[in-house]
Amino acid sequence: MTLNPWRLRLLSQLDALGTVRAVAQAANLSASSVSQQLAVLETETRTQLIERTGRRVRLTSAGLILARRARSILDHMDAVEAELRGLNDEPSGLIRLGAFQSSIHTLAVPAIQALRYPHLDVEIVEMEPHASMPALLAAEVDVIITTTDFVELPVPGDIDVVPLGQDPIVLVTPPNHPAADVAACKDEPWAFDIPGSYMAKLATRLCRQSGFEPRVVGRFSNYMLTLEHVEAGLAVAVLPALAVDRRFDVVTRELPVTRRITAAVRRDSRAAITVVLDALHTVAGVPASGRS
């Protein structure tokens, strides 16, 4: 029996993404092509890997085992390829770094600028926490900057998490605004992140804990637009401190909430990823430490 790496990757993505349609979009294939390739993999392994439940499919016990072993197999193959491409024992190859918006210019870009390896390329992909962990599991990215405070996303056992620091959550208001906390803004218009995002859920929770339902007048996936809205006096907002660009004329007040900033990688990642992790540690100002 010979296992085809490409088909193994499709099976691993099905485990991470949950549907054939999502795998097809990630792989730039049609859903029928993905289904055909998975059927071929079943023939190659002489094992039922997928079963139908109504109009959906799910992995069998054997399918789950192979999908999760496949990630280790594929990571090892990537590591071997990187070693073969390596020159003078320097890290080489392409590392894909998924990072949420406010960490790109504060952590990701400075870390990449600090790297001095001519054959190592780092590609940054903007990904919010609700999207970056599934992408890491599906091997669409190699390392992510995320927050483990996103409770809907438990950390799988084959993922290593490395702490980078704490980021205060702040109330952002226009200049000369008297509010000192969220409760004082119950009658104010609010600017929120897009629905379903980490910050949109956090802001909603903070408002409800203060006894009111926020009146949302703007939703922006870009923090610069949120800050412009607040600066213009059109709204108040709750943002991570990392997201507040000091070029905007706004007032911030720390709230009794912080988020933990972490990096995450698949276990047994190749050496070039460790170089990127070390650079992130240096920029974040924390000592390099073991994974957890």
PDB file of C-alpha atoms in Angstrom:
ATOM      1  CA  MET A   1       0.000   0.000   0.000  1.00  0.00           C
ATOM      2  CA  THR A   2       1.350   3.421  -1.064  1.00  0.00           C
ATOM      3  CA  LEU A   3      -0.193   6.504   0.519  1.00  0.00           C
ATOM      4  CA  ASN A   4      -0.524   9.544  -1.713  1.00  0.00           C
ATOM      5  CA  PRO A   5       0.524  12.711   0.199  1.00  0.00           C
ATOM      6  CA  TRP A   6      -1.905  14.919  -1.708  1.00  0.00           C
ATOM      7  CA  ARG A   7      -4.867  12.718  -0.805  1.00  0.00           C
ATOM      8  CA  LEU A   8      -3.668  12.536   2.787  1.00  0.00           C
ATOM      9  CA  ARG A   9      -3.709  16.333   2.891  1.00  0.00           C
ATOM     10  CA  LEU A  10      -7.319  16.370   1.640  1.00  0.00           C
ATOM     11  CA  LEU A  11      -8.296  13.896   4.367  1.00  0.00           C
ATOM     12  CA  SER A  12      -6.515  15.981   7.016  1.00  0.00           C
ATOM     13  CA  GLN A  13      -8.306  19.097   5.788  1.00  0.00           C
ATOM     14  CA  LEU A  14     -11.653  17.306   5.990  1.00  0.00           C
ATOM     15  CA  ASP A  15     -10.935  16.525   9.648  1.00  0.00           C
ATOM     16  CA  ALA A  16     -10.050  20.186  10.323  1.00  0.00           C
ATOM     17  CA  LEU A  17     -12.658  21.957   8.180  1.00  0.00           C
ATOM     18  CA  GLY A  18     -15.585  19.572   8.566  1.00  0.00           C
ATOM     19  CA  THR A  19     -17.136  19.569   5.090  1.00  0.00           C
ATOM     20  CA  VAL A  20     -16.161  18.500   1.578  1.00  0.00           C
ATOM     21  CA  ARG A  21     -17.238  21.927   0.301  1.00  0.00           C
ATOM     22  CA  ALA A  22     -14.819  23.697   2.673  1.00  0.00           C
ATOM     23  CA  VAL A  23     -11.979  21.360   1.640  1.00  0.00           C
ATOM     24  CA  ALA A  24     -12.755  22.021  -2.019  1.00  0.00           C
ATOM     25  CA  GLN A  25     -12.580  25.788  -1.486  1.00  0.00           C
ATOM     26  CA  ALA A  26      -9.287  25.509   0.417  1.00  0.00           C
ATOM     27  CA  ALA A  27      -7.745  23.260  -2.243  1.00  0.00           C
ATOM     28  CA  ASN A  28      -9.221  25.195  -5.199  1.00  0.00           C
ATOM     29  CA  LEU A  29     -11.000  22.079  -6.426  1.00  0.00           C
ATOM     30  CA  SER A  30     -14.605  21.095  -7.081  1.00  0.00           C
ATOM     31  CA  ALA A  31     -16.451  19.205  -4.341  1.00  0.00           C
ATOM     32  CA  SER A  32     -16.865  16.232  -6.672  1.00  0.00           C
ATOM     33  CA  SER A  33     -13.098  16.117  -7.300  1.00  0.00           C
ATOM     34  CA  VAL A  34     -12.415  16.056  -3.553  1.00  0.00           C
ATOM     35  CA  SER A  35     -14.955  13.259  -3.081  1.00  0.00           C
ATOM     36  CA  GLN A  36     -13.372  11.259  -5.918  1.00  0.00           C
ATOM     37  CA  GLN A  37      -9.871  11.612  -4.463  1.00  0.00           C
ATOM     38  CA  LEU A  38     -11.059  10.548  -1.015  1.00  0.00           C
ATOM     39  CA  ALA A  39     -12.733   7.527  -2.585  1.00  0.00           C
ATOM     40  CA  VAL A  40      -9.424   6.648  -4.253  1.00  0.00           C
ATOM     41  CA  LEU A  41      -7.703   6.941  -0.872  1.00  0.00           C
ATOM     42  CA  GLU A  42     -10.214   4.475   0.570  1.00  0.00           C
ATOM     43  CA  THR A  43      -9.369   2.092  -2.260  1.00  0.00           C
ATOM     44  CA  GLU A  44      -5.638   2.548  -1.686  1.00  0.00           C
ATOM     45  CA  THR A  45      -5.970   1.856   2.047  1.00  0.00           C
ATOM     46  CA  ARG A  46      -8.661  -0.815   1.617  1.00  0.00           C
ATOM     47  CA  THR A  47     -10.428   0.877   4.542  1.00  0.00           C
ATOM     48  CA  GLN A  48     -13.663   2.832   4.922  1.00  0.00           C
ATOM     49  CA  LEU A  49     -12.555   6.319   5.899  1.00  0.00           C
ATOM     50  CA  ILE A  50     -15.778   8.302   5.368  1.00  0.00           C
ATOM     51  CA  GLU A  51     -19.438   7.643   6.076  1.00  0.00           C
ATOM     52  CA  ARG A  52     -22.511   9.617   5.076  1.00  0.00           C
ATOM     53  CA  THR A  53     -24.993  11.010   7.590  1.00  0.00           C
ATOM     54  CA  GLY A  54     -27.847  12.462   5.563  1.00  0.00           C
ATOM     55  CA  ARG A  55     -26.390  15.014   3.152  1.00  0.00           C
ATOM     56  CA  ARG A  56     -23.137  15.381   5.112  1.00  0.00           C
ATOM     57  CA  VAL A  57     -20.084  13.164   5.520  1.00  0.00           C
ATOM     58  CA  ARG A  58     -17.989  12.397   8.569  1.00  0.00           C
ATOM     59  CA  LEU A  59     -14.807  10.475   9.199  1.00  0.00           C
ATOM     60  CA  THR A  60     -14.978   6.943  10.531  1.00  0.00           C
ATOM     61  CA  SER A  61     -12.759   5.919  13.432  1.00  0.00           C
ATOM     62  CA  ALA A  62     -10.179   4.707  10.910  1.00  0.00           C
ATOM     63  CA  GLY A  63     -10.531   7.972   8.990  1.00  0.00           C
ATOM     64  CA  LEU A  64      -9.874  10.034  12.121  1.00  0.00           C
ATOM     65  CA  ILE A  65      -6.770   8.006  12.956  1.00  0.00           C
ATOM     66  CA  LEU A  66      -5.354   8.355   9.449  1.00  0.00           C
ATOM     67  CA  ALA A  67      -6.231  12.086   9.203  1.00  0.00           C
ATOM     68  CA  ARG A  68      -4.396  12.888  12.425  1.00  0.00           C
ATOM     69  CA  ARG A  69      -1.428  10.698  11.575  1.00  0.00           C
ATOM     70  CA  ALA A  70      -1.391  12.362   8.169  1.00  0.00           C
ATOM     71  CA  ARG A  71      -0.556  15.729   9.711  1.00  0.00           C
ATOM     72  CA  SER A  72       2.585  14.281  11.285  1.00  0.00           C
ATOM     73  CA  ILE A  73       3.499  12.533   8.025  1.00  0.00           C
ATOM     74  CA  LEU A  74       3.038  15.706   5.974  1.00  0.00           C
ATOM     75  CA  ASP A  75       4.931  17.860   8.473  1.00  0.00           C
ATOM     76  CA  HIS A  76       7.815  15.371   8.386  1.00  0.00           C
ATOM     77  CA  MET A  77       7.855  15.427   4.574  1.00  0.00           C
ATOM     78  CA  ASP A  78       7.914  19.250   4.634  1.00  0.00           C
ATOM     79  CA  ALA A  79      10.814  19.125   7.083  1.00  0.00           C
ATOM     80  CA  VAL A  80      12.780  16.749   4.839  1.00  0.00           C
ATOM     81  CA  GLU A  81      12.163  18.972   1.808  1.00  0.00           C
ATOM     82  CA  ALA A  82      13.333  22.026   3.763  1.00  0.00           C
ATOM     83  CA  GLU A  83      16.501  20.211   4.831  1.00  0.00           C
ATOM     84  CA  LEU A  84      17.252  19.270   1.239  1.00  0.00           C
ATOM     85  CA  ARG A  85      16.798  22.882   0.167  1.00  0.00           C
ATOM     86  CA  GLY A  86      18.859  24.178   3.052  1.00  0.00           C
ATOM     87  CA  LEU A  87      22.219  25.744   2.364  1.00  0.00           C
ATOM     88  CA  ASN A  88      25.035  25.947   4.936  1.00  0.00           C
ATOM     89  CA  ASP A  89      22.693  24.565   7.611  1.00  0.00           C
ATOM     90  CA  GLU A  90      20.640  27.774   7.493  1.00  0.00           C
ATOM     91  CA  PRO A  91      16.826  27.681   7.822  1.00  0.00           C
ATOM     92  CA  SER A  92      15.208  27.743   4.404  1.00  0.00           C
ATOM     93  CA  GLY A  93      11.913  27.351   2.634  1.00  0.00           C
ATOM     94  CA  LEU A  94       8.549  29.082   3.041  1.00  0.00           C
ATOM     95  CA  ILE A  95       6.884  29.599   6.426  1.00  0.00           C
ATOM     96  CA  ARG A  96       3.254  30.773   6.394  1.00  0.00           C
ATOM     97  CA  LEU A  97       2.436  32.944   9.406  1.00  0.00           C
ATOM     98  CA  GLY A  98      -1.223  33.545  10.255  1.00  0.00           C
ATOM     99  CA  ALA A  99      -1.722  36.654  12.394  1.00  0.00           C
ATOM    100  CA  PHE A 100      -4.709  38.628  13.630  1.00  0.00           C
ATOM    101  CA  GLN A 101      -4.960  42.210  12.435  1.00  0.00           C
ATOM    102  CA  SER A 102      -3.539  44.146  15.392  1.00  0.00           C
ATOM    103  CA  SER A 103      -0.546  41.801  15.707  1.00  0.00           C
ATOM    104  CA  ILE A 104       0.654  42.164  12.117  1.00  0.00           C
ATOM    105  CA  HIS A 105       2.531  45.478  12.450  1.00  0.00           C
ATOM    106  CA  THR A 106       3.287  45.135  16.157  1.00  0.00           C
ATOM    107  CA  LEU A 107       4.630  41.540  16.207  1.00  0.00           C
ATOM    108  CA  ALA A 108       4.677  39.780  12.827  1.00  0.00           C
ATOM    109  CA  VAL A 109       6.376  42.417  10.679  1.00  0.00           C
ATOM    110  CA  PRO A 110       9.123  43.308  13.213  1.00  0.00           C
ATOM    111  CA  ALA A 111       9.834  39.587  13.741  1.00  0.00           C
ATOM    112  CA  ILE A 112      10.237  38.992  10.011  1.00  0.00           C
ATOM    113  CA  GLN A 113      12.421  42.082   9.632  1.00  0.00           C
ATOM    114  CA  ALA A 114      14.737  40.688  12.314  1.00  0.00           C
ATOM    115  CA  LEU A 115      15.343  37.438  10.402  1.00  0.00           C
ATOM    116  CA  ARG A 116      18.596  37.303   8.485  1.00  0.00           C
ATOM    117  CA  TYR A 117      18.337  34.088   6.484  1.00  0.00           C
ATOM    118  CA  PRO A 118      18.501  34.640   2.704  1.00  0.00           C
ATOM    119  CA  HIS A 119      16.766  31.367   1.845  1.00  0.00           C
ATOM    120  CA  LEU A 120      13.946  31.670   4.397  1.00  0.00           C
ATOM    121  CA  ASP A 121      10.727  33.329   3.244  1.00  0.00           C
ATOM    122  CA  VAL A 122       7.851  34.193   5.583  1.00  0.00           C
ATOM    123  CA  GLU A 123       4.396  34.867   4.161  1.00  0.00           C
ATOM    124  CA  ILE A 124       1.939  36.734   6.428  1.00  0.00           C
ATOM    125  CA  VAL A 125      -1.744  35.833   6.164  1.00  0.00           C
ATOM    126  CA  GLU A 126      -4.265  37.967   8.078  1.00  0.00           C
ATOM    127  CA  MET A 127      -6.414  35.622  10.169  1.00  0.00           C
ATOM    128  CA  GLU A 128      -8.562  36.315  13.202  1.00  0.00           C
ATOM    129  CA  PRO A 129      -8.489  33.793  16.086  1.00  0.00           C
ATOM    130  CA  HIS A 130     -11.708  32.049  15.046  1.00  0.00           C
ATOM    131  CA  ALA A 131     -10.132  31.213  11.660  1.00  0.00           C
ATOM    132  CA  SER A 132      -6.433  30.717  12.390  1.00  0.00           C
ATOM    133  CA  MET A 133      -6.601  27.528  14.481  1.00  0.00           C
ATOM    134  CA  PRO A 134      -8.589  25.579  11.825  1.00  0.00           C
ATOM    135  CA  ALA A 135      -6.116  26.853   9.218  1.00  0.00           C
ATOM    136  CA  LEU A 136      -3.194  25.611  11.325  1.00  0.00           C
ATOM    137  CA  LEU A 137      -4.845  22.201  11.741  1.00  0.00           C
ATOM    138  CA  ALA A 138      -5.435  21.998   7.995  1.00  0.00           C
ATOM    139  CA  ALA A 139      -1.751  22.873   7.326  1.00  0.00           C
ATOM    140  CA  GLU A 140      -2.780  26.028   5.447  1.00  0.00           C
ATOM    141  CA  VAL A 141      -0.385  27.964   7.707  1.00  0.00           C
ATOM    142  CA  ASP A 142       2.647  26.827   9.715  1.00  0.00           C
ATOM    143  CA  VAL A 143       2.495  29.125  12.745  1.00  0.00           C
ATOM    144  CA  ILE A 144      -0.188  31.471  14.043  1.00  0.00           C
ATOM    145  CA  ILE A 145      -0.366  34.455  16.372  1.00  0.00           C
ATOM    146  CA  THR A 146      -3.658  34.056  18.204  1.00  0.00           C
ATOM    147  CA  THR A 147      -5.348  34.230  21.586  1.00  0.00           C
ATOM    148  CA  THR A 148      -6.327  31.194  23.622  1.00  0.00           C
ATOM    149  CA  ASP A 149      -9.118  33.234  25.246  1.00  0.00           C
ATOM    150  CA  PHE A 150     -11.420  32.434  22.325  1.00  0.00           C
ATOM    151  CA  VAL A 151     -13.412  29.845  24.272  1.00  0.00           C
ATOM    152  CA  GLU A 152     -15.139  28.290  21.253  1.00  0.00           C
ATOM    153  CA  LEU A 153     -11.788  26.971  20.028  1.00  0.00           C
ATOM    154  CA  PRO A 154     -10.234  24.437  22.414  1.00  0.00           C
ATOM    155  CA  VAL A 155      -6.587  23.718  21.655  1.00  0.00           C
ATOM    156  CA  PRO A 156      -6.174  20.228  20.086  1.00  0.00           C
ATOM    157  CA  GLY A 157      -3.663  17.838  21.591  1.00  0.00           C
ATOM    158  CA  ASP A 158      -1.307  17.931  18.605  1.00  0.00           C
ATOM    159  CA  ILE A 159      -0.871  21.721  18.778  1.00  0.00           C
ATOM    160  CA  ASP A 160       1.854  23.418  20.826  1.00  0.00           C
ATOM    161  CA  VAL A 161       1.057  26.833  22.327  1.00  0.00           C
ATOM    162  CA  VAL A 162       3.795  29.367  23.160  1.00  0.00           C
ATOM    163  CA  PRO A 163       2.925  32.463  25.273  1.00  0.00           C
ATOM    164  CA  LEU A 164       3.901  35.861  23.861  1.00  0.00           C
ATOM    165  CA  GLY A 165       2.347  38.236  26.385  1.00  0.00           C
ATOM    166  CA  GLN A 166      -0.760  40.046  27.596  1.00  0.00           C
ATOM    167  CA  ASP A 167      -2.762  42.703  25.763  1.00  0.00           C
ATOM    168  CA  PRO A 168      -5.108  44.972  27.774  1.00  0.00           C
ATOM    169  CA  ILE A 169      -8.629  45.560  26.487  1.00  0.00           C
ATOM    170  CA  VAL A 170      -9.484  49.282  26.394  1.00  0.00           C
ATOM    171  CA  LEU A 171     -12.535  51.495  26.073  1.00  0.00           C
ATOM    172  CA  VAL A 172     -11.981  53.923  23.182  1.00  0.00           C
ATOM    173  CA  THR A 173     -13.882  57.224  23.143  1.00  0.00           C
ATOM    174  CA  PRO A 174     -13.673  60.558  21.300  1.00  0.00           C
ATOM    175  CA  PRO A 175     -11.591  63.348  22.840  1.00  0.00           C
ATOM    176  CA  ASN A 176     -13.075  64.983  25.964  1.00  0.00           C
ATOM    177  CA  HIS A 177     -15.585  62.182  26.418  1.00  0.00           C
ATOM    178  CA  PRO A 178     -16.372  61.798  30.143  1.00  0.00           C
ATOM    179  CA  ALA A 179     -17.014  58.029  30.248  1.00  0.00           C
ATOM    180  CA  ALA A 180     -14.636  56.053  32.442  1.00  0.00           C
ATOM    181  CA  ASP A 181     -16.021  52.557  31.865  1.00  0.00           C
ATOM    182  CA  VAL A 182     -18.377  50.526  29.690  1.00  0.00           C
ATOM    183  CA  ALA A 183     -21.413  51.081  31.934  1.00  0.00           C
ATOM    184  CA  ALA A 184     -21.131  54.845  31.433  1.00  0.00           C
ATOM    185  CA  CYS A 185     -21.586  54.316  27.669  1.00  0.00           C
ATOM    186  CA  LYS A 186     -24.951  52.555  27.794  1.00  0.00           C
ATOM    187  CA  ASP A 187     -26.656  55.364  25.823  1.00  0.00           C
ATOM    188  CA  GLU A 188     -23.808  55.829  23.337  1.00  0.00           C
ATOM    189  CA  PRO A 189     -23.633  54.508  19.755  1.00  0.00           C
ATOM    190  CA  TRP A 190     -21.070  51.719  19.386  1.00  0.00           C
ATOM    191  CA  ALA A 191     -18.642  50.573  16.678  1.00  0.00           C
ATOM    192  CA  PHE A 192     -18.104  46.805  16.660  1.00  0.00           C
ATOM    193  CA  ASP A 193     -16.001  44.254  14.853  1.00  0.00           C
ATOM    194  CA  ILE A 194     -17.765  42.014  12.331  1.00  0.00           C
ATOM    195  CA  PRO A 195     -20.322  39.503  13.715  1.00  0.00           C
ATOM    196  CA  GLY A 196     -18.848  36.252  15.030  1.00  0.00           C
ATOM    197  CA  SER A 197     -15.372  37.662  15.585  1.00  0.00           C
ATOM    198  CA  TYR A 198     -13.511  37.453  18.885  1.00  0.00           C
ATOM    199  CA  MET A 199     -13.759  41.187  19.602  1.00  0.00           C
ATOM    200  CA  ALA A 200     -17.433  41.472  18.594  1.00  0.00           C
ATOM    201  CA  LYS A 201     -18.341  38.727  21.053  1.00  0.00           C
ATOM    202  CA  LEU A 202     -16.150  40.205  23.784  1.00  0.00           C
ATOM    203  CA  ALA A 203     -17.608  43.720  23.372  1.00  0.00           C
ATOM    204  CA  THR A 204     -21.157  42.355  23.441  1.00  0.00           C
ATOM    205  CA  ARG A 205     -20.408  40.378  26.595  1.00  0.00           C
ATOM    206  CA  LEU A 206     -18.876  43.407  28.350  1.00  0.00           C
ATOM    207  CA  CYS A 207     -21.907  45.569  27.513  1.00  0.00           C
ATOM    208  CA  ARG A 208     -24.366  42.944  28.711  1.00  0.00           C
ATOM    209  CA  GLN A 209     -22.405  42.445  31.926  1.00  0.00           C
ATOM    210  CA  SER A 210     -22.804  46.191  32.461  1.00  0.00           C
ATOM    211  CA  GLY A 211     -26.581  45.844  32.150  1.00  0.00           C
ATOM    212  CA  PHE A 212     -27.403  47.049  28.643  1.00  0.00           C
ATOM    213  CA  GLU A 213     -27.698  45.982  25.014  1.00  0.00           C
ATOM    214  CA  PRO A 214     -25.339  48.040  22.819  1.00  0.00           C
ATOM    215  CA  ARG A 215     -26.735  50.176  19.997  1.00  0.00           C
ATOM    216  CA  VAL A 216     -24.357  49.272  17.163  1.00  0.00           C
ATOM    217  CA  VAL A 217     -24.038  51.899  14.419  1.00  0.00           C
ATOM    218  CA  GLY A 218     -20.982  50.531  12.617  1.00  0.00           C
ATOM    219  CA  ARG A 219     -19.238  47.204  12.035  1.00  0.00           C
ATOM    220  CA  PHE A 220     -15.688  47.170  10.711  1.00  0.00           C
ATOM    221  CA  SER A 221     -13.165  44.397  10.152  1.00  0.00           C
ATOM    222  CA  ASN A 222     -10.425  47.050  10.007  1.00  0.00           C
ATOM    223  CA  TYR A 223      -9.416  48.701  13.283  1.00  0.00           C
ATOM    224  CA  MET A 224      -8.331  51.867  11.455  1.00  0.00           C
ATOM    225  CA  LEU A 225     -11.924  52.398  10.297  1.00  0.00           C
ATOM    226  CA  THR A 226     -13.168  51.839  13.844  1.00  0.00           C
ATOM    227  CA  LEU A 227     -10.710  54.437  15.174  1.00  0.00           C
ATOM    228  CA  GLU A 228     -11.731  56.919  12.475  1.00  0.00           C
ATOM    229  CA  HIS A 229     -15.380  56.414  13.452  1.00  0.00           C
ATOM    230  CA  VAL A 230     -14.619  57.037  17.122  1.00  0.00           C
ATOM    231  CA  GLU A 231     -12.347  60.013  16.400  1.00  0.00           C
ATOM    232  CA  ALA A 232     -15.189  61.600  14.401  1.00  0.00           C
ATOM    233  CA  GLY A 233     -17.441  61.381  17.456  1.00  0.00           C
ATOM    234  CA  LEU A 234     -19.789  58.879  15.826  1.00  0.00           C
ATOM    235  CA  ALA A 235     -19.283  56.001  18.276  1.00  0.00           C
ATOM    236  CA  VAL A 236     -17.363  54.487  21.144  1.00  0.00           C
ATOM    237  CA  ALA A 237     -15.644  51.100  20.961  1.00  0.00           C
ATOM    238  CA  VAL A 238     -13.881  48.335  22.862  1.00  0.00           C
ATOM    239  CA  LEU A 239     -10.552  47.367  21.302  1.00  0.00           C
ATOM    240  CA  PRO A 240      -7.314  45.568  22.198  1.00  0.00           C
ATOM    241  CA  ALA A 241      -4.593  48.010  23.172  1.00  0.00           C
ATOM    242  CA  LEU A 242      -2.407  46.698  20.325  1.00  0.00           C
ATOM    243  CA  ALA A 243      -5.029  47.903  17.850  1.00  0.00           C
ATOM    244  CA  VAL A 244      -4.992  51.553  18.968  1.00  0.00           C
ATOM    245  CA  ASP A 245      -2.842  53.577  16.589  1.00  0.00           C
ATOM    246  CA  ARG A 246      -1.588  56.667  18.417  1.00  0.00           C
ATOM    247  CA  ARG A 247      -2.003  58.783  15.287  1.00  0.00           C
ATOM    248  CA  PHE A 248      -5.744  58.908  16.011  1.00  0.00           C
ATOM    249  CA  ASP A 249      -7.085  61.548  18.396  1.00  0.00           C
ATOM    250  CA  VAL A 250      -8.965  59.221  20.755  1.00  0.00           C
ATOM    251  CA  VAL A 251      -8.948  58.511  24.475  1.00  0.00           C
ATOM    252  CA  THR A 252      -8.363  55.024  25.871  1.00  0.00           C
ATOM    253  CA  ARG A 253      -9.158  53.682  29.321  1.00  0.00           C
ATOM    254  CA  GLU A 254      -8.035  50.230  30.402  1.00  0.00           C
ATOM    255  CA  LEU A 255     -10.771  47.803  31.359  1.00  0.00           C
ATOM    256  CA  PRO A 256     -10.364  44.946  33.877  1.00  0.00           C
ATOM    257  CA  VAL A 257      -9.935  42.521  30.962  1.00  0.00           C
ATOM    258  CA  THR A 258      -6.853  41.302  29.116  1.00  0.00           C
ATOM    259  CA  ARG A 259      -6.276  38.808  26.350  1.00  0.00           C
ATOM    260  CA  ARG A 260      -3.396  36.368  26.258  1.00  0.00           C
ATOM    261  CA  ILE A 261      -1.341  36.613  23.081  1.00  0.00           C
ATOM    262  CA  THR A 262       0.157  33.306  21.998  1.00  0.00           C
ATOM    263  CA  ALA A 263       1.817  31.631  19.077  1.00  0.00           C
ATOM    264  CA  ALA A 264       0.775  28.124  18.074  1.00  0.00           C
ATOM    265  CA  VAL A 265       2.361  25.479  15.846  1.00  0.00           C
ATOM    266  CA  ARG A 266       1.747  21.880  14.961  1.00  0.00           C
ATOM    267  CA  ARG A 267       3.763  19.515  17.107  1.00  0.00           C
ATOM    268  CA  ASP A 268       7.059  18.314  15.610  1.00  0.00           C
ATOM    269  CA  SER A 269       7.295  21.360  13.326  1.00  0.00           C
ATOM    270  CA  ARG A 270      10.432  21.828  11.283  1.00  0.00           C
ATOM    271  CA  ALA A 271      13.418  23.830  12.453  1.00  0.00           C
ATOM    272  CA  ALA A 272      12.647  26.928  10.353  1.00  0.00           C
ATOM    273  CA  ILE A 273       9.438  27.441  12.334  1.00  0.00           C
ATOM    274  CA  THR A 274      11.452  27.537  15.571  1.00  0.00           C
ATOM    275  CA  VAL A 275      13.485  30.403  14.099  1.00  0.00           C
ATOM    276  CA  VAL A 276      10.257  32.351  13.454  1.00  0.00           C
ATOM    277  CA  LEU A 277       8.996  31.577  16.982  1.00  0.00           C
ATOM    278  CA  ASP A 278      12.271  32.838  18.485  1.00  0.00           C
ATOM    279  CA  ALA A 279      11.944  36.070  16.508  1.00  0.00           C
ATOM    280  CA  LEU A 280       8.379  36.544  17.777  1.00  0.00           C
ATOM    281  CA  HIS A 281       9.599  36.013  21.355  1.00  0.00           C
ATOM    282  CA  THR A 282      12.296  38.640  20.900  1.00  0.00           C
ATOM    283  CA  VAL A 283       9.877  41.218  19.504  1.00  0.00           C
ATOM    284  CA  ALA A 284       7.324  40.477  22.232  1.00  0.00           C
ATOM    285  CA  GLY A 285      10.023  40.982  24.867  1.00  0.00           C
ATOM    286  CA  VAL A 286       9.594  37.603  26.539  1.00  0.00           C
ATOM    287  CA  PRO A 287      12.287  34.932  26.921  1.00  0.00           C
ATOM    288  CA  ALA A 288      12.105  31.923  24.627  1.00  0.00           C
ATOM    289  CA  SER A 289      10.502  29.078  26.495  1.00  0.00           C
ATOM    290  CA  GLY A 290       9.315  25.528  26.072  1.00  0.00           C
ATOM    291  CA  ARG A 291       6.061  24.812  24.348  1.00  0.00           C
ATOM    292  CA  SER A 292       2.928  23.876  26.249  1.00  0.00           C
TER     293      SER A 292
END
